[in-house]
Amino acid sequence: MLCTPLALPGEVLGSLTLASTRRNAFDPEAVELASVFAAHATLAVSNRRIARNLTAMAGSRDVIGQAKGILMERHRMTAAQAFTTLARVSQNHNIKLRVLCEHLAATGELPGAPLP
């Protein structure tokens, strides 16, 4: 069995594992080739994770903008005041900002928020 880590600095994403029914099936050339394949697989896995995170961030940005807009219109706040209010409520109630904003956008309610 030959196992090669899919590693980034400070983090292991997984392992490329090759198995054989023969003893001593993996010579130094096979080990080197496995390292090359593992490097390519690491890039693919890492880039997919980055793309997934960027997509999630873009979705969060939209809903945060919607929530800010609701507060701005409803309470005559500036964009900065609306964001500060959302951040404060999120922190005080231990609710993720994205989840809080999704709730506000869907229901029009801001849980337990004393507004300025």
PDB file of C-alpha atoms in Angstrom:
ATOM      1  CA  MET A   1       0.000   0.000   0.000  1.00  0.00           C
ATOM      2  CA  LEU A   2       1.263   3.475  -0.871  1.00  0.00           C
ATOM      3  CA  CYS A   3      -0.299   6.504   0.831  1.00  0.00           C
ATOM      4  CA  THR A   4       0.578  10.049  -0.204  1.00  0.00           C
ATOM      5  CA  PRO A   5      -0.934  13.010   1.665  1.00  0.00           C
ATOM      6  CA  LEU A   6      -2.935  15.706  -0.092  1.00  0.00           C
ATOM      7  CA  ALA A   7      -1.311  18.457   1.931  1.00  0.00           C
ATOM      8  CA  LEU A   8      -1.302  22.227   2.047  1.00  0.00           C
ATOM      9  CA  PRO A   9       0.900  24.174   4.440  1.00  0.00           C
ATOM     10  CA  GLY A  10      -0.479  23.418   7.904  1.00  0.00           C
ATOM     11  CA  GLU A  11      -3.350  21.242   6.663  1.00  0.00           C
ATOM     12  CA  VAL A  12      -3.899  17.762   5.238  1.00  0.00           C
ATOM     13  CA  LEU A  13      -6.956  17.543   2.954  1.00  0.00           C
ATOM     14  CA  GLY A  14      -6.851  13.795   2.471  1.00  0.00           C
ATOM     15  CA  SER A  15      -4.711  11.030   1.060  1.00  0.00           C
ATOM     16  CA  LEU A  16      -4.035   9.408  -2.277  1.00  0.00           C
ATOM     17  CA  THR A  17      -3.932   5.716  -1.453  1.00  0.00           C
ATOM     18  CA  LEU A  18      -2.765   3.058  -3.879  1.00  0.00           C
ATOM     19  CA  ALA A  19      -3.019  -0.652  -3.142  1.00  0.00           C
ATOM     20  CA  SER A  20      -1.535  -3.718  -4.754  1.00  0.00           C
ATOM     21  CA  THR A  21      -1.871  -7.432  -4.138  1.00  0.00           C
ATOM     22  CA  ARG A  22       1.840  -7.875  -4.953  1.00  0.00           C
ATOM     23  CA  ARG A  23       4.582  -7.428  -2.380  1.00  0.00           C
ATOM     24  CA  ASN A  24       6.960  -4.530  -3.007  1.00  0.00           C
ATOM     25  CA  ALA A  25       4.783  -3.347  -5.892  1.00  0.00           C
ATOM     26  CA  PHE A  26       5.760   0.298  -5.510  1.00  0.00           C
ATOM     27  CA  ASP A  27       9.297   1.174  -6.558  1.00  0.00           C
ATOM     28  CA  PRO A  28      10.849   4.659  -6.119  1.00  0.00           C
ATOM     29  CA  GLU A  29       9.493   5.747  -9.505  1.00  0.00           C
ATOM     30  CA  ALA A  30       5.945   4.808  -8.445  1.00  0.00           C
ATOM     31  CA  VAL A  31       6.400   6.765  -5.214  1.00  0.00           C
ATOM     32  CA  GLU A  32       7.526   9.825  -7.191  1.00  0.00           C
ATOM     33  CA  LEU A  33       4.626   9.493  -9.637  1.00  0.00           C
ATOM     34  CA  ALA A  34       2.162   9.171  -6.753  1.00  0.00           C
ATOM     35  CA  SER A  35       3.576  12.423  -5.331  1.00  0.00           C
ATOM     36  CA  VAL A  36       2.921  14.188  -8.647  1.00  0.00           C
ATOM     37  CA  PHE A  37      -0.652  12.892  -8.796  1.00  0.00           C
ATOM     38  CA  ALA A  38      -1.187  13.858  -5.143  1.00  0.00           C
ATOM     39  CA  ALA A  39       0.001  17.408  -5.855  1.00  0.00           C
ATOM     40  CA  HIS A  40      -2.505  17.723  -8.708  1.00  0.00           C
ATOM     41  CA  ALA A  41      -5.289  16.229  -6.598  1.00  0.00           C
ATOM     42  CA  THR A  42      -4.441  18.659  -3.779  1.00  0.00           C
ATOM     43  CA  LEU A  43      -4.821  21.595  -6.156  1.00  0.00           C
ATOM     44  CA  ALA A  44      -8.151  20.283  -7.442  1.00  0.00           C
ATOM     45  CA  VAL A  45      -9.580  19.693  -3.949  1.00  0.00           C
ATOM     46  CA  SER A  46      -8.288  23.028  -2.664  1.00  0.00           C
ATOM     47  CA  ASN A  47      -9.653  24.976  -5.646  1.00  0.00           C
ATOM     48  CA  ARG A  48     -13.055  23.291  -5.300  1.00  0.00           C
ATOM     49  CA  ARG A  49     -13.189  24.285  -1.646  1.00  0.00           C
ATOM     50  CA  ILE A  50     -12.252  27.876  -2.529  1.00  0.00           C
ATOM     51  CA  ALA A  51     -14.976  27.999  -5.208  1.00  0.00           C
ATOM     52  CA  ARG A  52     -17.558  26.614  -2.764  1.00  0.00           C
ATOM     53  CA  ASN A  53     -16.576  29.216  -0.155  1.00  0.00           C
ATOM     54  CA  LEU A  54     -16.746  32.066  -2.677  1.00  0.00           C
ATOM     55  CA  THR A  55     -20.202  30.951  -3.782  1.00  0.00           C
ATOM     56  CA  ALA A  56     -21.380  30.857  -0.158  1.00  0.00           C
ATOM     57  CA  MET A  57     -19.869  34.281   0.495  1.00  0.00           C
ATOM     58  CA  ALA A  58     -21.621  35.742  -2.554  1.00  0.00           C
ATOM     59  CA  GLY A  59     -24.948  34.381  -1.319  1.00  0.00           C
ATOM     60  CA  SER A  60     -24.289  35.758   2.158  1.00  0.00           C
ATOM     61  CA  ARG A  61     -23.399  39.136   0.720  1.00  0.00           C
ATOM     62  CA  ASP A  62     -26.744  39.341  -1.079  1.00  0.00           C
ATOM     63  CA  VAL A  63     -28.817  38.509   1.992  1.00  0.00           C
ATOM     64  CA  ILE A  64     -26.759  40.849   4.191  1.00  0.00           C
ATOM     65  CA  GLY A  65     -27.402  43.621   1.660  1.00  0.00           C
ATOM     66  CA  GLN A  66     -31.129  42.863   1.733  1.00  0.00           C
ATOM     67  CA  ALA A  67     -31.212  42.978   5.526  1.00  0.00           C
ATOM     68  CA  LYS A  68     -29.263  46.238   5.583  1.00  0.00           C
ATOM     69  CA  GLY A  69     -31.711  47.700   3.069  1.00  0.00           C
ATOM     70  CA  ILE A  70     -34.687  46.707   5.211  1.00  0.00           C
ATOM     71  CA  LEU A  71     -33.207  48.416   8.268  1.00  0.00           C
ATOM     72  CA  MET A  72     -32.149  51.469   6.257  1.00  0.00           C
ATOM     73  CA  GLU A  73     -35.632  51.975   4.833  1.00  0.00           C
ATOM     74  CA  ARG A  74     -37.577  51.048   7.937  1.00  0.00           C
ATOM     75  CA  HIS A  75     -35.489  52.952  10.493  1.00  0.00           C
ATOM     76  CA  ARG A  76     -33.860  55.649   8.344  1.00  0.00           C
ATOM     77  CA  MET A  77     -30.361  54.337   9.048  1.00  0.00           C
ATOM     78  CA  THR A  78     -27.207  54.711   7.015  1.00  0.00           C
ATOM     79  CA  ALA A  79     -25.654  51.567   5.525  1.00  0.00           C
ATOM     80  CA  ALA A  80     -22.951  51.649   8.197  1.00  0.00           C
ATOM     81  CA  GLN A  81     -25.503  51.974  11.008  1.00  0.00           C
ATOM     82  CA  ALA A  82     -27.566  49.121   9.593  1.00  0.00           C
ATOM     83  CA  PHE A  83     -24.537  46.833   9.371  1.00  0.00           C
ATOM     84  CA  THR A  84     -23.408  47.786  12.876  1.00  0.00           C
ATOM     85  CA  THR A  85     -26.889  46.970  14.178  1.00  0.00           C
ATOM     86  CA  LEU A  86     -26.902  43.591  12.420  1.00  0.00           C
ATOM     87  CA  ALA A  87     -23.438  42.762  13.729  1.00  0.00           C
ATOM     88  CA  ARG A  88     -24.369  43.776  17.287  1.00  0.00           C
ATOM     89  CA  VAL A  89     -27.582  41.716  17.287  1.00  0.00           C
ATOM     90  CA  SER A  90     -25.728  38.764  15.779  1.00  0.00           C
ATOM     91  CA  GLN A  91     -23.081  38.913  18.473  1.00  0.00           C
ATOM     92  CA  ASN A  92     -25.436  39.600  21.385  1.00  0.00           C
ATOM     93  CA  HIS A  93     -27.754  36.721  20.467  1.00  0.00           C
ATOM     94  CA  ASN A  94     -25.025  34.333  19.281  1.00  0.00           C
ATOM     95  CA  ILE A  95     -26.631  34.020  15.840  1.00  0.00           C
ATOM     96  CA  LYS A  96     -24.531  33.813  12.703  1.00  0.00           C
ATOM     97  CA  LEU A  97     -24.813  37.059  10.752  1.00  0.00           C
ATOM     98  CA  ARG A  98     -25.954  35.248   7.594  1.00  0.00           C
ATOM     99  CA  VAL A  99     -28.675  33.356   9.510  1.00  0.00           C
ATOM    100  CA  LEU A 100     -29.852  36.561  11.205  1.00  0.00           C
ATOM    101  CA  CYS A 101     -30.033  38.369   7.867  1.00  0.00           C
ATOM    102  CA  GLU A 102     -31.901  35.481   6.230  1.00  0.00           C
ATOM    103  CA  HIS A 103     -34.449  35.619   9.073  1.00  0.00           C
ATOM    104  CA  LEU A 104     -34.855  39.394   8.751  1.00  0.00           C
ATOM    105  CA  ALA A 105     -35.194  39.204   4.957  1.00  0.00           C
ATOM    106  CA  ALA A 106     -37.774  36.396   5.188  1.00  0.00           C
ATOM    107  CA  THR A 107     -39.860  37.645   8.126  1.00  0.00           C
ATOM    108  CA  GLY A 108     -39.092  41.325   8.535  1.00  0.00           C
ATOM    109  CA  GLU A 109     -38.248  40.657  12.199  1.00  0.00           C
ATOM    110  CA  LEU A 110     -34.977  41.328  13.955  1.00  0.00           C
ATOM    111  CA  PRO A 111     -34.885  39.126  17.086  1.00  0.00           C
ATOM    112  CA  GLY A 112     -34.621  41.043  20.358  1.00  0.00           C
ATOM    113  CA  ALA A 113     -33.052  44.073  18.763  1.00  0.00           C
ATOM    114  CA  PRO A 114     -33.370  47.416  20.468  1.00  0.00           C
ATOM    115  CA  LEU A 115     -32.845  49.773  17.569  1.00  0.00           C
ATOM    116  CA  PRO A 116     -31.167  53.170  17.865  1.00  0.00           C
TER     117      PRO A 116
END
